[in-house]
Amino acid sequence: MSLAGFQIPTLPSTFRIEHLEAQELEKFPEVVFGFMSPAMIVISTPNFEFNPLLSTVKLFRHPDHKFEWNRTEFQNWALDIAARYDYTVEFTGLGAPPPGKDVGFCTQIGVFMRKYLEDREPEKCKEHVYKTVFKTVYPSLKDEKYLQNAVVSEVIQIAQIIARILLDRRILDHRISNPVETEHRFQPRHCFPKHLDYLLLAEAARGSMQPVINGNTVYVPLVQIFSFPKVNHLCGTFERLSKLVTGQVALSDDGSAVIIDADYENELEN
């Protein structure tokens, strides 16, 4: 069969039936198996029997799930649809359980095949003439320009985070050493909370690569930035990192550190 003049040999497993309301689930077989009727349909859904093995799952695996079936419920539903719309169905899954646990796969899968494939060749697609109405090329990190943009952005962000943490520490030390200052005047800027803990740990482990403050300028060693996983993954080698950021980021004279300008002295006065 075809839909609006177009042959649909296979319908990918884009269906997440556990997100469907009861009325939508009831109409699902008629639309997909009856009207669209592709040669193959793959449906996956969580196996409720596996949930007790997932420590973070209380009832369902996602708050938007309207239901989660055990193996018997899913297979009965699938077999009924296959018989109603002239399909065969085979069951498989992903995520095998631990040894000794007879709960089935973490995700259960039904592979439906239209029966006519066993008897005759599928219909041949009619030739259609298409006209390009719009074309776009998505950025790829294989392109040196896009890779450089990604690396430069990441390097600047990491350098700014490190500089901010260092400045906050210096200001805090200054406040502590000057008891005349009132405590409420110092408010650390936790602009990057999701990075903070990781940076503190990384900084402690890299004593020989500490950033340095000189007046209102912070020097963040490039080798320290390279040690962060995302930069390391993007560049592969330190030499490639240096090449990509040279001329794009403010560097020290010897190219070993990223320069971040800060208004440290004014912050001390505030």
PDB file of C-alpha atoms in Angstrom:
ATOM      1  CA  MET A   1       0.000   0.000   0.000  1.00  0.00           C
ATOM      2  CA  SER A   2       0.997   3.603  -0.340  1.00  0.00           C
ATOM      3  CA  LEU A   3       0.270   6.852   1.472  1.00  0.00           C
ATOM      4  CA  ALA A   4      -0.730   9.834  -0.710  1.00  0.00           C
ATOM      5  CA  GLY A   5       1.047   8.277  -3.674  1.00  0.00           C
ATOM      6  CA  PHE A   6       4.265   7.435  -1.824  1.00  0.00           C
ATOM      7  CA  GLN A   7       5.452   3.941  -0.985  1.00  0.00           C
ATOM      8  CA  ILE A   8       6.438   3.432   2.673  1.00  0.00           C
ATOM      9  CA  PRO A   9       8.563   0.261   2.808  1.00  0.00           C
ATOM     10  CA  THR A  10       9.652   0.669   6.432  1.00  0.00           C
ATOM     11  CA  LEU A  11       8.459   2.780   9.319  1.00  0.00           C
ATOM     12  CA  PRO A  12      11.301   3.419  11.805  1.00  0.00           C
ATOM     13  CA  SER A  13      10.778   2.813  15.514  1.00  0.00           C
ATOM     14  CA  THR A  14       9.929   6.390  16.306  1.00  0.00           C
ATOM     15  CA  PHE A  15       6.891   5.392  18.315  1.00  0.00           C
ATOM     16  CA  ARG A  16       6.940   5.715  22.086  1.00  0.00           C
ATOM     17  CA  ILE A  17       3.579   4.189  22.847  1.00  0.00           C
ATOM     18  CA  GLU A  18       4.000   4.595  26.627  1.00  0.00           C
ATOM     19  CA  HIS A  19       3.547   8.350  26.124  1.00  0.00           C
ATOM     20  CA  LEU A  20       0.102   7.915  24.531  1.00  0.00           C
ATOM     21  CA  GLU A  21      -3.128   8.532  26.366  1.00  0.00           C
ATOM     22  CA  ALA A  22      -5.658   5.676  26.353  1.00  0.00           C
ATOM     23  CA  GLN A  23      -7.717   7.164  23.496  1.00  0.00           C
ATOM     24  CA  GLU A  24      -4.602   7.802  21.405  1.00  0.00           C
ATOM     25  CA  LEU A  25      -3.303   4.280  22.020  1.00  0.00           C
ATOM     26  CA  GLU A  26      -6.672   2.886  20.886  1.00  0.00           C
ATOM     27  CA  LYS A  27      -6.419   4.753  17.545  1.00  0.00           C
ATOM     28  CA  PHE A  28      -2.718   3.999  17.053  1.00  0.00           C
ATOM     29  CA  PRO A  29      -3.086   0.563  15.324  1.00  0.00           C
ATOM     30  CA  GLU A  30      -5.700   1.828  12.873  1.00  0.00           C
ATOM     31  CA  VAL A  31      -3.551   4.756  11.770  1.00  0.00           C
ATOM     32  CA  VAL A  32      -0.166   3.018  11.632  1.00  0.00           C
ATOM     33  CA  PHE A  33      -1.019  -0.572  10.708  1.00  0.00           C
ATOM     34  CA  GLY A  34      -4.276   0.031   8.850  1.00  0.00           C
ATOM     35  CA  PHE A  35      -3.811   3.321   7.003  1.00  0.00           C
ATOM     36  CA  MET A  36      -0.046   3.743   6.648  1.00  0.00           C
ATOM     37  CA  SER A  37       0.572  -0.019   6.502  1.00  0.00           C
ATOM     38  CA  PRO A  38       4.377  -0.072   5.995  1.00  0.00           C
ATOM     39  CA  ALA A  39       6.276  -3.270   5.264  1.00  0.00           C
ATOM     40  CA  MET A  40       7.996  -3.218   8.655  1.00  0.00           C
ATOM     41  CA  ILE A  41       7.205  -1.570  11.974  1.00  0.00           C
ATOM     42  CA  VAL A  42       9.443  -1.667  15.034  1.00  0.00           C
ATOM     43  CA  ILE A  43       7.906  -0.703  18.369  1.00  0.00           C
ATOM     44  CA  SER A  44       9.832  -0.496  21.628  1.00  0.00           C
ATOM     45  CA  THR A  45       8.533   0.175  25.119  1.00  0.00           C
ATOM     46  CA  PRO A  46       9.818  -0.193  28.703  1.00  0.00           C
ATOM     47  CA  ASN A  47       9.447  -3.564  30.399  1.00  0.00           C
ATOM     48  CA  PHE A  48       7.739  -2.920  33.736  1.00  0.00           C
ATOM     49  CA  GLU A  49       9.133  -6.166  35.186  1.00  0.00           C
ATOM     50  CA  PHE A  50      12.665  -4.713  34.901  1.00  0.00           C
ATOM     51  CA  ASN A  51      11.882  -1.579  36.942  1.00  0.00           C
ATOM     52  CA  PRO A  52      12.695  -3.045  40.403  1.00  0.00           C
ATOM     53  CA  LEU A  53      16.298  -3.453  39.185  1.00  0.00           C
ATOM     54  CA  LEU A  54      16.536   0.311  38.507  1.00  0.00           C
ATOM     55  CA  SER A  55      17.329   2.026  41.804  1.00  0.00           C
ATOM     56  CA  THR A  56      16.075   5.465  40.750  1.00  0.00           C
ATOM     57  CA  VAL A  57      12.694   4.265  39.454  1.00  0.00           C
ATOM     58  CA  LYS A  58       9.763   4.484  41.869  1.00  0.00           C
ATOM     59  CA  LEU A  59       6.870   3.530  39.567  1.00  0.00           C
ATOM     60  CA  PHE A  60       7.400   4.524  35.928  1.00  0.00           C
ATOM     61  CA  ARG A  61      10.706   5.504  34.329  1.00  0.00           C
ATOM     62  CA  HIS A  62       9.520   8.914  33.140  1.00  0.00           C
ATOM     63  CA  PRO A  63       6.865  11.248  34.568  1.00  0.00           C
ATOM     64  CA  ASP A  64       5.191  11.511  31.146  1.00  0.00           C
ATOM     65  CA  HIS A  65       4.688   7.743  30.814  1.00  0.00           C
ATOM     66  CA  LYS A  66       0.984   6.931  30.881  1.00  0.00           C
ATOM     67  CA  PHE A  67       1.644   3.214  31.380  1.00  0.00           C
ATOM     68  CA  GLU A  68       4.418   0.620  31.322  1.00  0.00           C
ATOM     69  CA  TRP A  69       3.612  -2.972  30.377  1.00  0.00           C
ATOM     70  CA  ASN A  70       5.064  -6.271  31.508  1.00  0.00           C
ATOM     71  CA  ARG A  71       6.048  -8.839  28.872  1.00  0.00           C
ATOM     72  CA  THR A  72       2.674 -10.589  28.771  1.00  0.00           C
ATOM     73  CA  GLU A  73       0.728  -7.347  28.369  1.00  0.00           C
ATOM     74  CA  PHE A  74       2.937  -6.079  25.541  1.00  0.00           C
ATOM     75  CA  GLN A  75       2.981  -9.416  23.696  1.00  0.00           C
ATOM     76  CA  ASN A  76      -0.803  -9.882  23.942  1.00  0.00           C
ATOM     77  CA  TRP A  77      -1.315  -6.359  22.580  1.00  0.00           C
ATOM     78  CA  ALA A  78       1.163  -6.913  19.746  1.00  0.00           C
ATOM     79  CA  LEU A  79      -0.184 -10.342  18.763  1.00  0.00           C
ATOM     80  CA  ASP A  80      -3.743  -9.004  18.632  1.00  0.00           C
ATOM     81  CA  ILE A  81      -2.707  -6.138  16.332  1.00  0.00           C
ATOM     82  CA  ALA A  82      -0.637  -8.437  14.110  1.00  0.00           C
ATOM     83  CA  ALA A  83      -3.586 -10.795  13.613  1.00  0.00           C
ATOM     84  CA  ARG A  84      -6.021  -7.917  13.012  1.00  0.00           C
ATOM     85  CA  TYR A  85      -3.912  -6.200  10.325  1.00  0.00           C
ATOM     86  CA  ASP A  86      -2.266  -9.194   8.664  1.00  0.00           C
ATOM     87  CA  TYR A  87       1.233  -8.848  10.121  1.00  0.00           C
ATOM     88  CA  THR A  88       3.646 -11.212  11.769  1.00  0.00           C
ATOM     89  CA  VAL A  89       5.486 -10.137  14.918  1.00  0.00           C
ATOM     90  CA  GLU A  90       8.684 -11.285  16.613  1.00  0.00           C
ATOM     91  CA  PHE A  91       9.828 -10.181  20.051  1.00  0.00           C
ATOM     92  CA  THR A  92      13.279  -9.152  21.185  1.00  0.00           C
ATOM     93  CA  GLY A  93      14.754  -6.430  23.394  1.00  0.00           C
ATOM     94  CA  LEU A  94      17.671  -4.426  24.686  1.00  0.00           C
ATOM     95  CA  GLY A  95      19.382  -4.585  28.066  1.00  0.00           C
ATOM     96  CA  ALA A  96      19.698  -8.126  29.362  1.00  0.00           C
ATOM     97  CA  PRO A  97      18.937  -8.650  33.078  1.00  0.00           C
ATOM     98  CA  PRO A  98      21.596  -9.728  35.597  1.00  0.00           C
ATOM     99  CA  PRO A  99      22.206 -13.491  35.941  1.00  0.00           C
ATOM    100  CA  GLY A 100      19.460 -15.190  37.894  1.00  0.00           C
ATOM    101  CA  LYS A 101      16.873 -12.475  37.273  1.00  0.00           C
ATOM    102  CA  ASP A 102      14.017 -13.742  35.084  1.00  0.00           C
ATOM    103  CA  VAL A 103      12.496 -10.372  34.234  1.00  0.00           C
ATOM    104  CA  GLY A 104      13.215 -10.085  30.510  1.00  0.00           C
ATOM    105  CA  PHE A 105      14.904  -7.231  28.670  1.00  0.00           C
ATOM    106  CA  CYS A 106      15.010  -3.717  30.049  1.00  0.00           C
ATOM    107  CA  THR A 107      13.361  -2.494  26.838  1.00  0.00           C
ATOM    108  CA  GLN A 108      11.024  -4.850  24.998  1.00  0.00           C
ATOM    109  CA  ILE A 109      10.727  -4.663  21.223  1.00  0.00           C
ATOM    110  CA  GLY A 110       8.203  -5.974  18.730  1.00  0.00           C
ATOM    111  CA  VAL A 111       9.229  -6.303  15.068  1.00  0.00           C
ATOM    112  CA  PHE A 112       6.175  -6.404  12.787  1.00  0.00           C
ATOM    113  CA  MET A 113       6.409  -7.595   9.164  1.00  0.00           C
ATOM    114  CA  ARG A 114       3.572  -7.333   6.667  1.00  0.00           C
ATOM    115  CA  LYS A 115       2.635 -10.828   5.490  1.00  0.00           C
ATOM    116  CA  TYR A 116       2.433 -10.043   1.767  1.00  0.00           C
ATOM    117  CA  LEU A 117       6.240  -9.899   1.702  1.00  0.00           C
ATOM    118  CA  GLU A 118       6.287 -13.664   2.126  1.00  0.00           C
ATOM    119  CA  ASP A 119       4.119 -14.229  -0.976  1.00  0.00           C
ATOM    120  CA  ARG A 120       5.073 -11.610  -3.544  1.00  0.00           C
ATOM    121  CA  GLU A 121       7.358  -8.730  -4.353  1.00  0.00           C
ATOM    122  CA  PRO A 122       6.404  -5.355  -2.909  1.00  0.00           C
ATOM    123  CA  GLU A 123       4.936  -2.675  -5.123  1.00  0.00           C
ATOM    124  CA  LYS A 124       7.444  -0.679  -7.095  1.00  0.00           C
ATOM    125  CA  CYS A 125       7.653   3.009  -6.358  1.00  0.00           C
ATOM    126  CA  LYS A 126       6.386   5.296  -9.056  1.00  0.00           C
ATOM    127  CA  GLU A 127       8.845   7.856 -10.326  1.00  0.00           C
ATOM    128  CA  HIS A 128       8.307  11.305  -8.886  1.00  0.00           C
ATOM    129  CA  VAL A 129       9.835  14.603  -9.897  1.00  0.00           C
ATOM    130  CA  TYR A 130      10.900  16.724  -6.938  1.00  0.00           C
ATOM    131  CA  LYS A 131      11.838  20.385  -6.782  1.00  0.00           C
ATOM    132  CA  THR A 132      14.318  21.682  -4.212  1.00  0.00           C
ATOM    133  CA  VAL A 133      12.669  24.495  -2.298  1.00  0.00           C
ATOM    134  CA  PHE A 134      15.282  24.950   0.429  1.00  0.00           C
ATOM    135  CA  LYS A 135      18.778  23.699   1.144  1.00  0.00           C
ATOM    136  CA  THR A 136      20.946  24.049   4.222  1.00  0.00           C
ATOM    137  CA  VAL A 137      24.263  22.619   5.331  1.00  0.00           C
ATOM    138  CA  TYR A 138      24.581  21.901   9.017  1.00  0.00           C
ATOM    139  CA  PRO A 139      27.889  22.712  10.742  1.00  0.00           C
ATOM    140  CA  SER A 140      30.258  19.787  11.135  1.00  0.00           C
ATOM    141  CA  LEU A 141      33.288  19.594  13.396  1.00  0.00           C
ATOM    142  CA  LYS A 142      35.089  17.969  10.460  1.00  0.00           C
ATOM    143  CA  ASP A 143      35.168  21.468   8.987  1.00  0.00           C
ATOM    144  CA  GLU A 144      38.188  23.304  10.424  1.00  0.00           C
ATOM    145  CA  LYS A 145      36.264  26.573  10.733  1.00  0.00           C
ATOM    146  CA  TYR A 146      33.479  25.097  12.842  1.00  0.00           C
ATOM    147  CA  LEU A 147      35.934  23.097  14.925  1.00  0.00           C
ATOM    148  CA  GLN A 148      37.929  26.239  15.651  1.00  0.00           C
ATOM    149  CA  ASN A 149      34.778  28.127  16.675  1.00  0.00           C
ATOM    150  CA  ALA A 150      33.799  25.321  19.047  1.00  0.00           C
ATOM    151  CA  VAL A 151      37.278  25.101  20.594  1.00  0.00           C
ATOM    152  CA  VAL A 152      37.673  28.869  21.005  1.00  0.00           C
ATOM    153  CA  SER A 153      34.257  29.149  22.667  1.00  0.00           C
ATOM    154  CA  GLU A 154      35.055  26.331  25.093  1.00  0.00           C
ATOM    155  CA  VAL A 155      38.527  27.698  25.920  1.00  0.00           C
ATOM    156  CA  ILE A 156      37.180  31.176  26.682  1.00  0.00           C
ATOM    157  CA  GLN A 157      34.405  29.798  28.857  1.00  0.00           C
ATOM    158  CA  ILE A 158      36.743  27.591  30.904  1.00  0.00           C
ATOM    159  CA  ALA A 159      39.298  30.386  31.287  1.00  0.00           C
ATOM    160  CA  GLN A 160      36.600  32.778  32.513  1.00  0.00           C
ATOM    161  CA  ILE A 161      35.301  30.229  35.026  1.00  0.00           C
ATOM    162  CA  ILE A 162      38.782  29.586  36.421  1.00  0.00           C
ATOM    163  CA  ALA A 163      39.522  33.318  36.585  1.00  0.00           C
ATOM    164  CA  ARG A 164      36.247  34.026  38.379  1.00  0.00           C
ATOM    165  CA  ILE A 165      36.898  31.337  40.998  1.00  0.00           C
ATOM    166  CA  LEU A 166      40.427  32.616  41.556  1.00  0.00           C
ATOM    167  CA  LEU A 167      39.223  36.202  41.919  1.00  0.00           C
ATOM    168  CA  ASP A 168      36.477  35.193  44.358  1.00  0.00           C
ATOM    169  CA  ARG A 169      39.072  33.399  46.480  1.00  0.00           C
ATOM    170  CA  ARG A 170      41.392  36.411  46.459  1.00  0.00           C
ATOM    171  CA  ILE A 171      38.567  38.753  47.440  1.00  0.00           C
ATOM    172  CA  LEU A 172      37.481  36.397  50.212  1.00  0.00           C
ATOM    173  CA  ASP A 173      41.046  36.220  51.535  1.00  0.00           C
ATOM    174  CA  HIS A 174      41.207  40.012  51.477  1.00  0.00           C
ATOM    175  CA  ARG A 175      37.953  40.351  53.436  1.00  0.00           C
ATOM    176  CA  ILE A 176      39.102  37.844  56.026  1.00  0.00           C
ATOM    177  CA  SER A 177      42.421  39.641  56.493  1.00  0.00           C
ATOM    178  CA  ASN A 178      40.623  42.970  56.877  1.00  0.00           C
ATOM    179  CA  PRO A 179      38.085  42.586  59.694  1.00  0.00           C
ATOM    180  CA  VAL A 180      37.005  46.220  59.297  1.00  0.00           C
ATOM    181  CA  GLU A 181      35.090  45.109  56.238  1.00  0.00           C
ATOM    182  CA  THR A 182      31.592  43.881  57.010  1.00  0.00           C
ATOM    183  CA  GLU A 183      30.756  40.351  56.055  1.00  0.00           C
ATOM    184  CA  HIS A 184      27.663  41.206  54.054  1.00  0.00           C
ATOM    185  CA  ARG A 185      29.596  43.316  51.555  1.00  0.00           C
ATOM    186  CA  PHE A 186      31.257  40.312  50.054  1.00  0.00           C
ATOM    187  CA  GLN A 187      29.027  38.275  47.783  1.00  0.00           C
ATOM    188  CA  PRO A 188      30.896  35.606  45.756  1.00  0.00           C
ATOM    189  CA  ARG A 189      29.762  35.364  42.173  1.00  0.00           C
ATOM    190  CA  HIS A 190      28.743  31.785  41.578  1.00  0.00           C
ATOM    191  CA  CYS A 191      28.076  32.424  37.916  1.00  0.00           C
ATOM    192  CA  PHE A 192      28.950  28.902  36.888  1.00  0.00           C
ATOM    193  CA  PRO A 193      27.698  26.564  39.656  1.00  0.00           C
ATOM    194  CA  LYS A 194      27.601  23.441  37.505  1.00  0.00           C
ATOM    195  CA  HIS A 195      31.350  23.741  36.845  1.00  0.00           C
ATOM    196  CA  LEU A 196      32.460  24.859  40.281  1.00  0.00           C
ATOM    197  CA  ASP A 197      32.967  21.542  42.082  1.00  0.00           C
ATOM    198  CA  TYR A 198      34.758  20.001  39.127  1.00  0.00           C
ATOM    199  CA  LEU A 199      37.065  22.978  38.760  1.00  0.00           C
ATOM    200  CA  LEU A 200      37.991  22.980  42.443  1.00  0.00           C
ATOM    201  CA  LEU A 201      38.903  19.303  42.286  1.00  0.00           C
ATOM    202  CA  ALA A 202      40.794  19.711  39.039  1.00  0.00           C
ATOM    203  CA  GLU A 203      42.664  22.714  40.382  1.00  0.00           C
ATOM    204  CA  ALA A 204      43.761  20.840  43.505  1.00  0.00           C
ATOM    205  CA  ALA A 205      45.094  17.999  41.390  1.00  0.00           C
ATOM    206  CA  ARG A 206      47.132  20.310  39.168  1.00  0.00           C
ATOM    207  CA  GLY A 207      49.260  22.343  41.565  1.00  0.00           C
ATOM    208  CA  SER A 208      51.921  22.955  38.967  1.00  0.00           C
ATOM    209  CA  MET A 209      49.460  24.541  36.543  1.00  0.00           C
ATOM    210  CA  GLN A 210      47.880  27.180  38.753  1.00  0.00           C
ATOM    211  CA  PRO A 211      46.498  30.336  37.143  1.00  0.00           C
ATOM    212  CA  VAL A 212      48.146  33.592  38.211  1.00  0.00           C
ATOM    213  CA  ILE A 213      46.807  37.087  38.922  1.00  0.00           C
ATOM    214  CA  ASN A 214      49.020  40.020  37.950  1.00  0.00           C
ATOM    215  CA  GLY A 215      47.262  43.284  38.706  1.00  0.00           C
ATOM    216  CA  ASN A 216      43.951  43.159  36.883  1.00  0.00           C
ATOM    217  CA  THR A 217      45.008  40.324  34.591  1.00  0.00           C
ATOM    218  CA  VAL A 218      44.533  36.586  35.134  1.00  0.00           C
ATOM    219  CA  TYR A 219      46.765  34.138  33.287  1.00  0.00           C
ATOM    220  CA  VAL A 220      45.190  30.697  32.859  1.00  0.00           C
ATOM    221  CA  PRO A 221      47.670  28.043  31.645  1.00  0.00           C
ATOM    222  CA  LEU A 222      46.641  26.591  28.301  1.00  0.00           C
ATOM    223  CA  VAL A 223      47.841  23.170  29.412  1.00  0.00           C
ATOM    224  CA  GLN A 224      45.332  23.318  32.287  1.00  0.00           C
ATOM    225  CA  ILE A 225      42.505  24.106  29.872  1.00  0.00           C
ATOM    226  CA  PHE A 226      43.619  21.245  27.621  1.00  0.00           C
ATOM    227  CA  SER A 227      43.187  18.819  30.527  1.00  0.00           C
ATOM    228  CA  PHE A 228      39.426  19.384  30.548  1.00  0.00           C
ATOM    229  CA  PRO A 229      37.655  16.463  28.807  1.00  0.00           C
ATOM    230  CA  LYS A 230      35.701  18.398  26.179  1.00  0.00           C
ATOM    231  CA  VAL A 231      38.698  20.442  25.005  1.00  0.00           C
ATOM    232  CA  ASN A 232      40.869  17.341  25.038  1.00  0.00           C
ATOM    233  CA  HIS A 233      38.305  15.449  22.966  1.00  0.00           C
ATOM    234  CA  LEU A 234      37.869  18.256  20.435  1.00  0.00           C
ATOM    235  CA  CYS A 235      41.589  18.864  19.883  1.00  0.00           C
ATOM    236  CA  GLY A 236      43.264  15.512  20.488  1.00  0.00           C
ATOM    237  CA  THR A 237      46.691  17.052  21.056  1.00  0.00           C
ATOM    238  CA  PHE A 238      47.983  20.109  22.889  1.00  0.00           C
ATOM    239  CA  GLU A 239      49.739  21.264  19.720  1.00  0.00           C
ATOM    240  CA  ARG A 240      46.418  21.285  17.842  1.00  0.00           C
ATOM    241  CA  LEU A 241      44.797  23.278  20.647  1.00  0.00           C
ATOM    242  CA  SER A 242      47.566  25.885  20.466  1.00  0.00           C
ATOM    243  CA  LYS A 243      47.172  26.145  16.710  1.00  0.00           C
ATOM    244  CA  LEU A 244      43.397  26.565  16.868  1.00  0.00           C
ATOM    245  CA  VAL A 245      43.394  29.319  19.507  1.00  0.00           C
ATOM    246  CA  THR A 246      46.407  31.301  18.303  1.00  0.00           C
ATOM    247  CA  GLY A 247      45.173  34.593  16.918  1.00  0.00           C
ATOM    248  CA  GLN A 248      41.652  33.897  18.193  1.00  0.00           C
ATOM    249  CA  VAL A 249      42.210  34.184  21.959  1.00  0.00           C
ATOM    250  CA  ALA A 250      44.323  36.628  23.955  1.00  0.00           C
ATOM    251  CA  LEU A 251      47.467  34.700  24.904  1.00  0.00           C
ATOM    252  CA  SER A 252      50.596  35.504  26.890  1.00  0.00           C
ATOM    253  CA  ASP A 253      53.738  36.426  24.953  1.00  0.00           C
ATOM    254  CA  ASP A 254      54.984  32.843  24.963  1.00  0.00           C
ATOM    255  CA  GLY A 255      51.541  31.466  24.086  1.00  0.00           C
ATOM    256  CA  SER A 256      51.364  29.317  27.203  1.00  0.00           C
ATOM    257  CA  ALA A 257      48.414  31.008  28.955  1.00  0.00           C
ATOM    258  CA  VAL A 258      45.045  32.558  28.153  1.00  0.00           C
ATOM    259  CA  ILE A 259      44.721  36.166  29.342  1.00  0.00           C
ATOM    260  CA  ILE A 260      41.536  37.251  31.104  1.00  0.00           C
ATOM    261  CA  ASP A 261      41.212  40.919  32.044  1.00  0.00           C
ATOM    262  CA  ALA A 262      39.463  41.511  35.367  1.00  0.00           C
ATOM    263  CA  ASP A 263      38.566  44.512  37.503  1.00  0.00           C
ATOM    264  CA  TYR A 264      40.051  42.928  40.631  1.00  0.00           C
ATOM    265  CA  GLU A 265      41.199  46.108  42.334  1.00  0.00           C
ATOM    266  CA  ASN A 266      37.809  47.837  41.948  1.00  0.00           C
ATOM    267  CA  GLU A 267      36.061  44.791  43.398  1.00  0.00           C
ATOM    268  CA  LEU A 268      38.256  45.037  46.492  1.00  0.00           C
ATOM    269  CA  GLU A 269      37.101  48.608  46.998  1.00  0.00           C
ATOM    270  CA  ASN A 270      33.394  47.742  46.735  1.00  0.00           C
TER     271      ASN A 270
END
